[in-house]
PDB file of C-alpha atoms and ligand atoms in Angstrom:
ATOM      1  CA  MET A 474     -20.444   7.055   1.072  1.00  0.00           C
ATOM      2  CA  ALA A 475     -18.675   4.618   3.333  1.00  0.00           C
ATOM      3  CA  THR A 476     -15.215   6.100   2.703  1.00  0.00           C
ATOM      4  CA  THR A 477     -16.290   9.525   3.961  1.00  0.00           C
ATOM      5  CA  THR A 478     -17.686   7.959   7.107  1.00  0.00           C
ATOM      6  CA  LEU A 479     -14.428   6.150   7.756  1.00  0.00           C
ATOM      7  CA  THR A 480     -12.327   9.269   7.315  1.00  0.00           C
ATOM      8  CA  LYS A 481     -14.593  11.149   9.696  1.00  0.00           C
ATOM      9  CA  ALA A 482     -14.363   8.371  12.266  1.00  0.00           C
ATOM     10  CA  GLU A 483     -10.547   8.399  12.026  1.00  0.00           C
ATOM     11  CA  ASP A 484     -10.423  12.182  12.388  1.00  0.00           C
ATOM     12  CA  ARG A 485     -12.424  11.966  15.559  1.00  0.00           C
ATOM     13  CA  VAL A 486     -10.062   9.711  17.431  1.00  0.00           C
ATOM     14  CA  SER A 487      -7.711  12.546  18.332  1.00  0.00           C
ATOM     15  CA  ALA A 488     -10.171  15.414  18.090  1.00  0.00           C
ATOM     16  CA  GLY A 489     -11.910  15.258  21.492  1.00  0.00           C
ATOM     17  CA  HIS A 490     -15.566  16.218  21.549  1.00  0.00           C
ATOM     18  CA  ALA A 491     -17.912  18.866  20.231  1.00  0.00           C
ATOM     19  CA  ALA A 492     -20.188  18.547  23.263  1.00  0.00           C
ATOM     20  CA  ARG A 493     -19.723  16.723  26.523  1.00  0.00           C
ATOM     21  CA  ILE A 494     -22.832  16.261  28.629  1.00  0.00           C
ATOM     22  CA  ASP A 495     -21.647  14.858  31.911  1.00  0.00           C
ATOM     23  CA  HIS A 496     -24.107  13.442  34.476  1.00  0.00           C
ATOM     24  CA  VAL A 497     -26.601  16.201  33.794  1.00  0.00           C
ATOM     25  CA  SER A 498     -29.885  16.438  35.692  1.00  0.00           C
ATOM     26  CA  LYS A 499     -32.504  19.156  35.461  1.00  0.00           C
ATOM     27  CA  SER A 500     -35.456  19.895  37.719  1.00  0.00           C
ATOM     28  CA  PHE A 501     -38.114  22.566  37.351  1.00  0.00           C
ATOM     29  CA  GLY A 502     -40.069  23.983  40.278  1.00  0.00           C
ATOM     30  CA  GLY A 503     -43.769  23.085  40.214  1.00  0.00           C
ATOM     31  CA  PRO A 504     -46.811  23.346  42.501  1.00  0.00           C
ATOM     32  CA  GLU A 505     -45.933  19.955  44.007  1.00  0.00           C
ATOM     33  CA  GLY A 506     -42.258  20.776  44.451  1.00  0.00           C
ATOM     34  CA  PRO A 507     -39.356  20.277  42.051  1.00  0.00           C
ATOM     35  CA  GLN A 508     -40.051  17.979  39.096  1.00  0.00           C
ATOM     36  CA  LEU A 509     -37.105  15.983  37.814  1.00  0.00           C
ATOM     37  CA  VAL A 510     -37.176  16.299  34.014  1.00  0.00           C
ATOM     38  CA  LEU A 511     -33.720  15.004  33.082  1.00  0.00           C
ATOM     39  CA  ASP A 512     -31.930  12.430  35.187  1.00  0.00           C
ATOM     40  CA  ASP A 513     -28.205  11.773  34.967  1.00  0.00           C
ATOM     41  CA  ILE A 514     -27.680  12.241  31.234  1.00  0.00           C
ATOM     42  CA  THR A 515     -24.179  11.509  29.980  1.00  0.00           C
ATOM     43  CA  LEU A 516     -23.596  11.940  26.268  1.00  0.00           C
ATOM     44  CA  ASP A 517     -20.648  13.019  24.124  1.00  0.00           C
ATOM     45  CA  VAL A 518     -20.953  14.325  20.592  1.00  0.00           C
ATOM     46  CA  ALA A 519     -17.737  13.854  18.631  1.00  0.00           C
ATOM     47  CA  PRO A 520     -16.413  16.523  16.245  1.00  0.00           C
ATOM     48  CA  GLY A 521     -18.217  16.086  12.935  1.00  0.00           C
ATOM     49  CA  GLU A 522     -20.680  13.600  14.369  1.00  0.00           C
ATOM     50  CA  PHE A 523     -24.430  13.652  13.635  1.00  0.00           C
ATOM     51  CA  VAL A 524     -26.490  12.516  16.631  1.00  0.00           C
ATOM     52  CA  THR A 525     -30.276  12.464  16.828  1.00  0.00           C
ATOM     53  CA  LEU A 526     -32.055  12.612  20.143  1.00  0.00           C
ATOM     54  CA  LEU A 527     -35.344  10.780  20.071  1.00  0.00           C
ATOM     55  CA  GLY A 528     -38.078  10.479  22.681  1.00  0.00           C
ATOM     56  CA  ALA A 529     -41.754  10.904  23.465  1.00  0.00           C
ATOM     57  CA  SER A 530     -43.309  14.331  23.752  1.00  0.00           C
ATOM     58  CA  GLY A 531     -42.431  15.938  27.076  1.00  0.00           C
ATOM     59  CA  CYS A 532     -39.468  13.660  27.839  1.00  0.00           C
ATOM     60  CA  GLY A 533     -37.032  16.584  28.023  1.00  0.00           C
ATOM     61  CA  LYS A 534     -35.447  16.757  24.549  1.00  0.00           C
ATOM     62  CA  SER A 535     -35.820  20.524  24.169  1.00  0.00           C
ATOM     63  CA  THR A 536     -34.756  21.009  27.775  1.00  0.00           C
ATOM     64  CA  LEU A 537     -31.523  19.136  27.073  1.00  0.00           C
ATOM     65  CA  LEU A 538     -30.891  21.078  23.868  1.00  0.00           C
ATOM     66  CA  ASN A 539     -31.465  24.375  25.674  1.00  0.00           C
ATOM     67  CA  LEU A 540     -28.950  23.331  28.308  1.00  0.00           C
ATOM     68  CA  VAL A 541     -26.354  22.519  25.623  1.00  0.00           C
ATOM     69  CA  ALA A 542     -27.126  25.882  23.975  1.00  0.00           C
ATOM     70  CA  GLY A 543     -26.408  27.602  27.299  1.00  0.00           C
ATOM     71  CA  LEU A 544     -29.937  29.049  27.512  1.00  0.00           C
ATOM     72  CA  ASP A 545     -30.457  27.384  30.888  1.00  0.00           C
ATOM     73  CA  ARG A 546     -28.288  25.715  33.505  1.00  0.00           C
ATOM     74  CA  PRO A 547     -28.326  22.117  34.662  1.00  0.00           C
ATOM     75  CA  THR A 548     -29.417  21.407  38.239  1.00  0.00           C
ATOM     76  CA  ALA A 549     -26.531  18.943  38.505  1.00  0.00           C
ATOM     77  CA  GLY A 550     -23.671  17.876  36.266  1.00  0.00           C
ATOM     78  CA  SER A 551     -21.826  19.841  33.619  1.00  0.00           C
ATOM     79  CA  ILE A 552     -21.870  20.624  29.922  1.00  0.00           C
ATOM     80  CA  GLU A 553     -18.877  21.575  27.807  1.00  0.00           C
ATOM     81  CA  THR A 554     -18.865  22.776  24.222  1.00  0.00           C
ATOM     82  CA  PRO A 555     -15.149  23.346  23.591  1.00  0.00           C
ATOM     83  CA  GLY A 556     -15.712  24.716  20.076  1.00  0.00           C
ATOM     84  CA  GLY A 557     -17.533  27.757  21.464  1.00  0.00           C
ATOM     85  CA  ARG A 558     -21.150  28.761  21.486  1.00  0.00           C
ATOM     86  CA  PRO A 559     -23.376  26.357  19.502  1.00  0.00           C
ATOM     87  CA  ALA A 560     -25.798  27.540  16.809  1.00  0.00           C
ATOM     88  CA  LEU A 561     -29.449  26.799  17.435  1.00  0.00           C
ATOM     89  CA  MET A 562     -32.320  26.184  15.048  1.00  0.00           C
ATOM     90  CA  PHE A 563     -35.937  25.663  16.120  1.00  0.00           C
ATOM     91  CA  GLN A 564     -39.145  24.329  14.601  1.00  0.00           C
ATOM     92  CA  GLU A 565     -40.228  27.926  13.996  1.00  0.00           C
ATOM     93  CA  HIS A 566     -37.787  29.776  11.803  1.00  0.00           C
ATOM     94  CA  ALA A 567     -37.631  32.853  14.117  1.00  0.00           C
ATOM     95  CA  LEU A 568     -36.483  35.087  11.263  1.00  0.00           C
ATOM     96  CA  PHE A 569     -37.052  38.823  11.571  1.00  0.00           C
ATOM     97  CA  PRO A 570     -40.003  39.554   9.251  1.00  0.00           C
ATOM     98  CA  TRP A 571     -39.005  43.169   8.626  1.00  0.00           C
ATOM     99  CA  LEU A 572     -35.615  42.098   7.236  1.00  0.00           C
ATOM    100  CA  THR A 573     -34.900  40.377   3.934  1.00  0.00           C
ATOM    101  CA  ALA A 574     -33.480  36.843   3.835  1.00  0.00           C
ATOM    102  CA  GLY A 575     -30.037  38.304   3.171  1.00  0.00           C
ATOM    103  CA  LYS A 576     -30.239  40.843   5.997  1.00  0.00           C
ATOM    104  CA  ASN A 577     -31.375  38.161   8.458  1.00  0.00           C
ATOM    105  CA  ILE A 578     -28.177  36.283   7.674  1.00  0.00           C
ATOM    106  CA  GLU A 579     -26.048  39.427   7.761  1.00  0.00           C
ATOM    107  CA  LEU A 580     -27.310  40.150  11.249  1.00  0.00           C
ATOM    108  CA  ALA A 581     -25.849  36.837  12.435  1.00  0.00           C
ATOM    109  CA  LEU A 582     -22.606  37.680  10.620  1.00  0.00           C
ATOM    110  CA  ARG A 583     -22.497  41.084  12.328  1.00  0.00           C
ATOM    111  CA  LEU A 584     -22.983  39.485  15.745  1.00  0.00           C
ATOM    112  CA  ARG A 585     -20.087  37.186  14.895  1.00  0.00           C
ATOM    113  CA  GLY A 586     -17.906  40.208  14.130  1.00  0.00           C
ATOM    114  CA  VAL A 587     -17.640  39.804  10.351  1.00  0.00           C
ATOM    115  CA  PRO A 588     -16.659  43.214   8.880  1.00  0.00           C
ATOM    116  CA  LYS A 589     -19.443  45.057   7.074  1.00  0.00           C
ATOM    117  CA  SER A 590     -17.641  44.962   3.734  1.00  0.00           C
ATOM    118  CA  ASP A 591     -17.563  41.142   3.770  1.00  0.00           C
ATOM    119  CA  ARG A 592     -21.111  40.468   4.957  1.00  0.00           C
ATOM    120  CA  ARG A 593     -23.024  40.643   1.707  1.00  0.00           C
ATOM    121  CA  ALA A 594     -20.743  38.207  -0.143  1.00  0.00           C
ATOM    122  CA  GLU A 595     -20.773  35.827   2.813  1.00  0.00           C
ATOM    123  CA  ALA A 596     -24.592  35.985   3.074  1.00  0.00           C
ATOM    124  CA  GLU A 597     -24.842  35.189  -0.629  1.00  0.00           C
ATOM    125  CA  ARG A 598     -22.430  32.282  -0.248  1.00  0.00           C
ATOM    126  CA  LEU A 599     -24.543  30.867   2.590  1.00  0.00           C
ATOM    127  CA  LEU A 600     -27.747  31.300   0.573  1.00  0.00           C
ATOM    128  CA  GLU A 601     -26.084  29.366  -2.228  1.00  0.00           C
ATOM    129  CA  LEU A 602     -25.092  26.638   0.238  1.00  0.00           C
ATOM    130  CA  VAL A 603     -28.772  26.143   1.160  1.00  0.00           C
ATOM    131  CA  ARG A 604     -29.681  26.418  -2.535  1.00  0.00           C
ATOM    132  CA  LEU A 605     -31.455  29.739  -2.253  1.00  0.00           C
ATOM    133  CA  ALA A 606     -29.241  31.812  -4.511  1.00  0.00           C
ATOM    134  CA  GLY A 607     -31.301  34.776  -5.641  1.00  0.00           C
ATOM    135  CA  ALA A 608     -33.368  35.017  -2.438  1.00  0.00           C
ATOM    136  CA  TYR A 609     -31.115  37.688  -0.903  1.00  0.00           C
ATOM    137  CA  GLY A 610     -33.613  40.522  -1.330  1.00  0.00           C
ATOM    138  CA  LYS A 611     -36.771  38.530  -0.536  1.00  0.00           C
ATOM    139  CA  ARG A 612     -38.757  39.328   2.579  1.00  0.00           C
ATOM    140  CA  VAL A 613     -39.793  36.509   4.903  1.00  0.00           C
ATOM    141  CA  HIS A 614     -43.487  36.623   3.885  1.00  0.00           C
ATOM    142  CA  GLU A 615     -42.481  36.086   0.248  1.00  0.00           C
ATOM    143  CA  LEU A 616     -40.834  32.742   1.090  1.00  0.00           C
ATOM    144  CA  SER A 617     -42.478  29.312   1.458  1.00  0.00           C
ATOM    145  CA  GLY A 618     -42.181  27.386   4.742  1.00  0.00           C
ATOM    146  CA  GLY A 619     -39.377  25.247   3.313  1.00  0.00           C
ATOM    147  CA  MET A 620     -37.521  28.330   2.046  1.00  0.00           C
ATOM    148  CA  ARG A 621     -37.824  30.000   5.443  1.00  0.00           C
ATOM    149  CA  GLN A 622     -36.281  26.975   7.111  1.00  0.00           C
ATOM    150  CA  ARG A 623     -33.451  27.117   4.563  1.00  0.00           C
ATOM    151  CA  VAL A 624     -32.821  30.755   5.440  1.00  0.00           C
ATOM    152  CA  ALA A 625     -32.922  29.796   9.129  1.00  0.00           C
ATOM    153  CA  MET A 626     -30.358  27.090   8.368  1.00  0.00           C
ATOM    154  CA  ALA A 627     -28.159  29.593   6.525  1.00  0.00           C
ATOM    155  CA  ARG A 628     -28.448  31.975   9.466  1.00  0.00           C
ATOM    156  CA  ALA A 629     -27.465  29.211  11.898  1.00  0.00           C
ATOM    157  CA  LEU A 630     -24.473  28.373   9.677  1.00  0.00           C
ATOM    158  CA  ALA A 631     -23.545  32.078   9.611  1.00  0.00           C
ATOM    159  CA  GLN A 632     -22.589  31.758  13.258  1.00  0.00           C
ATOM    160  CA  ASP A 633     -19.712  29.537  12.109  1.00  0.00           C
ATOM    161  CA  SER A 634     -20.182  27.292  15.147  1.00  0.00           C
ATOM    162  CA  GLN A 635     -18.703  23.845  15.285  1.00  0.00           C
ATOM    163  CA  LEU A 636     -21.915  22.495  16.776  1.00  0.00           C
ATOM    164  CA  LEU A 637     -25.397  22.908  15.341  1.00  0.00           C
ATOM    165  CA  LEU A 638     -28.335  22.199  17.662  1.00  0.00           C
ATOM    166  CA  MET A 639     -31.614  21.549  15.852  1.00  0.00           C
ATOM    167  CA  ASP A 640     -34.951  21.202  17.653  1.00  0.00           C
ATOM    168  CA  GLU A 641     -37.482  19.588  15.293  1.00  0.00           C
ATOM    169  CA  PRO A 642     -36.538  22.052  12.541  1.00  0.00           C
ATOM    170  CA  PHE A 643     -38.599  20.335   9.843  1.00  0.00           C
ATOM    171  CA  ALA A 644     -41.618  19.234  11.901  1.00  0.00           C
ATOM    172  CA  ALA A 645     -43.971  21.831  10.422  1.00  0.00           C
ATOM    173  CA  LEU A 646     -43.127  21.025   6.792  1.00  0.00           C
ATOM    174  CA  ASP A 647     -44.879  18.699   4.351  1.00  0.00           C
ATOM    175  CA  ALA A 648     -43.255  15.310   3.686  1.00  0.00           C
ATOM    176  CA  ILE A 649     -41.760  16.195   0.285  1.00  0.00           C
ATOM    177  CA  THR A 650     -40.197  19.459   1.474  1.00  0.00           C
ATOM    178  CA  ARG A 651     -38.881  17.677   4.542  1.00  0.00           C
ATOM    179  CA  ASP A 652     -37.324  15.030   2.318  1.00  0.00           C
ATOM    180  CA  VAL A 653     -35.528  17.675   0.255  1.00  0.00           C
ATOM    181  CA  LEU A 654     -34.261  19.412   3.389  1.00  0.00           C
ATOM    182  CA  HIS A 655     -32.995  16.108   4.798  1.00  0.00           C
ATOM    183  CA  ASP A 656     -30.895  15.747   1.645  1.00  0.00           C
ATOM    184  CA  GLU A 657     -29.659  19.326   1.962  1.00  0.00           C
ATOM    185  CA  LEU A 658     -28.809  18.976   5.628  1.00  0.00           C
ATOM    186  CA  THR A 659     -26.892  15.749   4.989  1.00  0.00           C
ATOM    187  CA  ARG A 660     -24.990  17.412   2.137  1.00  0.00           C
ATOM    188  CA  ILE A 661     -24.173  20.511   4.211  1.00  0.00           C
ATOM    189  CA  TRP A 662     -23.128  18.399   7.183  1.00  0.00           C
ATOM    190  CA  ARG A 663     -20.747  16.429   4.978  1.00  0.00           C
ATOM    191  CA  GLU A 664     -19.375  19.540   3.257  1.00  0.00           C
ATOM    192  CA  THR A 665     -18.797  21.540   6.431  1.00  0.00           C
ATOM    193  CA  ASN A 666     -17.874  18.792   8.921  1.00  0.00           C
ATOM    194  CA  ILE A 667     -20.006  20.521  11.549  1.00  0.00           C
ATOM    195  CA  SER A 668     -21.315  18.424  14.486  1.00  0.00           C
ATOM    196  CA  VAL A 669     -25.084  18.159  14.728  1.00  0.00           C
ATOM    197  CA  LEU A 670     -27.320  17.327  17.685  1.00  0.00           C
ATOM    198  CA  PHE A 671     -30.788  16.979  16.203  1.00  0.00           C
ATOM    199  CA  VAL A 672     -33.976  16.528  18.232  1.00  0.00           C
ATOM    200  CA  THR A 673     -37.016  14.798  16.799  1.00  0.00           C
ATOM    201  CA  HIS A 674     -39.828  12.442  17.732  1.00  0.00           C
ATOM    202  CA  ASN A 675     -39.938  11.121  14.176  1.00  0.00           C
ATOM    203  CA  VAL A 676     -38.076   7.795  14.215  1.00  0.00           C
ATOM    204  CA  ARG A 677     -37.624   7.595  10.425  1.00  0.00           C
ATOM    205  CA  GLU A 678     -36.185  11.081  10.368  1.00  0.00           C
ATOM    206  CA  ALA A 679     -33.786  10.182  13.183  1.00  0.00           C
ATOM    207  CA  VAL A 680     -32.519   7.110  11.304  1.00  0.00           C
ATOM    208  CA  ARG A 681     -32.445   8.873   7.919  1.00  0.00           C
ATOM    209  CA  LEU A 682     -30.110  11.566   9.223  1.00  0.00           C
ATOM    210  CA  ALA A 683     -27.961  10.292  12.048  1.00  0.00           C
ATOM    211  CA  GLU A 684     -24.823   8.318  12.618  1.00  0.00           C
ATOM    212  CA  ARG A 685     -26.094   7.645  16.118  1.00  0.00           C
ATOM    213  CA  VAL A 686     -29.635   7.654  17.507  1.00  0.00           C
ATOM    214  CA  VAL A 687     -30.078   8.209  21.237  1.00  0.00           C
ATOM    215  CA  LEU A 688     -33.450   7.294  22.758  1.00  0.00           C
ATOM    216  CA  LEU A 689     -34.588   9.123  25.884  1.00  0.00           C
ATOM    217  CA  SER A 690     -37.053   7.608  28.321  1.00  0.00           C
ATOM    218  CA  SER A 691     -39.819   9.742  29.834  1.00  0.00           C
ATOM    219  CA  ARG A 692     -40.424  11.181  33.285  1.00  0.00           C
ATOM    220  CA  PRO A 693     -37.662  11.580  33.995  1.00  0.00           C
ATOM    221  CA  GLY A 694     -35.670  11.649  30.764  1.00  0.00           C
ATOM    222  CA  ARG A 695     -32.840   9.169  30.913  1.00  0.00           C
ATOM    223  CA  ILE A 696     -30.825   7.612  28.129  1.00  0.00           C
ATOM    224  CA  ALA A 697     -32.756   4.423  27.434  1.00  0.00           C
ATOM    225  CA  ARG A 698     -30.704   3.108  24.547  1.00  0.00           C
ATOM    226  CA  GLU A 699     -28.601   4.128  21.613  1.00  0.00           C
ATOM    227  CA  TRP A 700     -27.986   2.770  18.133  1.00  0.00           C
ATOM    228  CA  THR A 701     -25.144   3.305  15.698  1.00  0.00           C
ATOM    229  CA  VAL A 702     -26.628   3.739  12.235  1.00  0.00           C
ATOM    230  CA  ALA A 703     -24.282   1.854   9.920  1.00  0.00           C
ATOM    231  CA  ILE A 704     -26.142   2.703   6.723  1.00  0.00           C
ATOM    232  CA  ASP A 705     -24.228   4.522   3.956  1.00  0.00           C
ATOM    233  CA  GLN A 706     -25.109   8.136   3.197  1.00  0.00           C
ATOM    234  CA  PRO A 707     -26.768   9.447   1.160  1.00  0.00           C
ATOM    235  CA  ARG A 708     -29.816   7.574   2.448  1.00  0.00           C
ATOM    236  CA  ARG A 709     -33.458   7.850   1.583  1.00  0.00           C
ATOM    237  CA  ILE A 710     -36.202   7.804   4.169  1.00  0.00           C
ATOM    238  CA  GLU A 711     -37.856   4.921   2.281  1.00  0.00           C
ATOM    239  CA  ASP A 712     -34.694   2.747   2.144  1.00  0.00           C
ATOM    240  CA  THR A 713     -35.280  -0.784   3.448  1.00  0.00           C
ATOM    241  CA  ALA A 714     -32.402  -0.535   5.913  1.00  0.00           C
ATOM    242  CA  VAL A 715     -33.776   2.763   7.280  1.00  0.00           C
ATOM    243  CA  ALA A 716     -37.253   1.199   7.591  1.00  0.00           C
ATOM    244  CA  GLU A 717     -35.955  -1.910   9.376  1.00  0.00           C
ATOM    245  CA  LEU A 718     -33.991  -0.035  11.996  1.00  0.00           C
ATOM    246  CA  SER A 719     -36.919   2.374  12.431  1.00  0.00           C
ATOM    247  CA  VAL A 720     -39.233  -0.539  13.257  1.00  0.00           C
ATOM    248  CA  GLU A 721     -36.837  -1.740  15.935  1.00  0.00           C
ATOM    249  CA  ILE A 722     -36.449   1.721  17.460  1.00  0.00           C
ATOM    250  CA  THR A 723     -40.206   2.427  17.278  1.00  0.00           C
ATOM    251  CA  GLU A 724     -40.883  -0.689  19.345  1.00  0.00           C
ATOM    252  CA  GLN A 725     -38.563   0.602  22.060  1.00  0.00           C
ATOM    253  CA  LEU A 726     -40.101   4.060  21.867  1.00  0.00           C
ATOM    254  CA  ARG A 727     -43.602   2.579  22.178  1.00  0.00           C
ATOM    255  CA  GLY A 728     -42.431   0.696  25.251  1.00  0.00           C
ATOM    256  CA  GLU A 729     -41.227   3.961  26.772  1.00  0.00           C
ATOM    257  CA  ILE A 730     -44.529   5.688  25.993  1.00  0.00           C
ATOM    258  CA  ARG A 731     -46.612   2.768  27.381  1.00  0.00           C
ATOM    259  CA  ARG A 732     -44.590   2.748  30.561  1.00  0.00           C
ATOM    260  CA  HIS A 733     -45.624   6.344  31.185  1.00  0.00           C
ATOM    261  CA  GLY A 734     -49.214   6.188  30.016  1.00  0.00           C
ATOM    262  CA  GLN A 735     -48.786   8.721  27.189  1.00  0.00           C
ATOM    263  CA  HIS A 736     -50.227   8.565  23.700  1.00  0.00           C
TER     264      HIS A 736
HETATM  265  N1  ATP B 971     -39.043  26.384  31.897  1.00  0.00           N
HETATM  266  C1  ATP B 971     -39.762  25.354  32.351  1.00  0.00           C
HETATM  267  N2  ATP B 971     -40.402  25.412  33.538  1.00  0.00           N
HETATM  268  C2  ATP B 971     -41.099  24.365  34.031  1.00  0.00           C
HETATM  269  N3  ATP B 971     -41.237  23.196  33.387  1.00  0.00           N
HETATM  270  C3  ATP B 971     -40.635  23.066  32.203  1.00  0.00           C
HETATM  271  C4  ATP B 971     -39.869  24.135  31.614  1.00  0.00           C
HETATM  272  N4  ATP B 971     -39.376  23.701  30.423  1.00  0.00           N
HETATM  273  C5  ATP B 971     -39.833  22.441  30.274  1.00  0.00           C
HETATM  274  N5  ATP B 971     -40.570  22.052  31.333  1.00  0.00           N
HETATM  275  C6  ATP B 971     -41.188  20.738  31.511  1.00  0.00           C
HETATM  276  O1  ATP B 971     -40.199  19.760  31.254  1.00  0.00           O
HETATM  277  C7  ATP B 971     -40.763  18.637  30.583  1.00  0.00           C
HETATM  278  C8  ATP B 971     -39.969  18.395  29.311  1.00  0.00           C
HETATM  279  O2  ATP B 971     -40.223  19.437  28.373  1.00  0.00           O
HETATM  280  P1  ATP B 971     -39.478  19.528  26.974  1.00  0.00           P
HETATM  281  O3  ATP B 971     -40.002  20.723  26.291  1.00  0.00           O
HETATM  282  O4  ATP B 971     -38.015  19.447  27.187  1.00  0.00           O
HETATM  283  O5  ATP B 971     -39.991  18.193  26.256  1.00  0.00           O
HETATM  284  P2  ATP B 971     -39.743  17.670  24.777  1.00  0.00           P
HETATM  285  O6  ATP B 971     -39.163  16.301  24.895  1.00  0.00           O
HETATM  286  O7  ATP B 971     -38.973  18.673  24.008  1.00  0.00           O
HETATM  287  O8  ATP B 971     -41.235  17.540  24.199  1.00  0.00           O
HETATM  288  P3  ATP B 971     -41.824  17.786  22.701  1.00  0.00           P
HETATM  289  O9  ATP B 971     -41.447  16.565  21.906  1.00  0.00           O
HETATM  290  O10 ATP B 971     -43.289  17.884  22.914  1.00  0.00           O
HETATM  291  O11 ATP B 971     -41.216  19.034  22.156  1.00  0.00           O
HETATM  292  C9  ATP B 971     -42.226  18.964  30.360  1.00  0.00           C
HETATM  293  O12 ATP B 971     -42.977  18.322  31.364  1.00  0.00           O
HETATM  294  C10 ATP B 971     -42.291  20.467  30.499  1.00  0.00           C
HETATM  295  O13 ATP B 971     -43.542  20.854  31.001  1.00  0.00           O
HETATM  296 MG1   MG B 972     -39.451  19.899  22.378  1.00  0.00          MG
END
């Protein structure tokens, strides 16, 4: 609702940033010499803010997310995440198949230093948060794709990071399951006040979820444009306002893709 958004915006004024990406460029070595993938990206994510990063396939979205996660280093520029190490969630759930849902989450709690005696209750609380109460003892192969992504979300939240990085986490799911998980993610984001940097090439998804949509150009990835999404949450992907803004953004995205001869 609008009031929540306002309170969040007010909180942010004095709270600094959850991520500061400052003039970041990234090149990879190739057979024809270094290829510039990201060019001079500057982007701040405020505490509690939900930002989606949108762009054509291959434009460098995952590369940028990996840099923010600290998995790789920028060729130039700097990245700060003052709240500590971000949590990361991918398209593939990356759960350990030999562990139960609960034990997958407890592993993240252990790595965070949560004492053994507290882990089970905390894992159960997180499973409840993603609406999977009762799945504690289930093995990964017993869970549906949507349930696995919920466990992966719970595991990411178990890291207790202030910044959650999500790389197309729902891309492999059917539309209805994705819809449900959009609702859950929005609810969790509002309940926990975590900052989210969410990568997708689905424009509707970007608008459905975010307070701000950032469009990257291709080859090299640069910030082409950004939009503030002033549509009250909770939103639905089929809302007229979501559809209208999506049409506008899709036109820009098509322009970016045409410019680089991709499909
Ligand atoms: N480790 C690497 N070594 C060399 N090239 C890389 C490496 N990682 C990414 N690239 C190249 O950087 C470019 C951007 O890749 P990236 O995975 O960031 O794109 P993306 O926007 O996430 O695409 P998609 O939407 O398909 O996931 C691609 O041309 C890719 O081949
Ligand atoms: Mg990617």
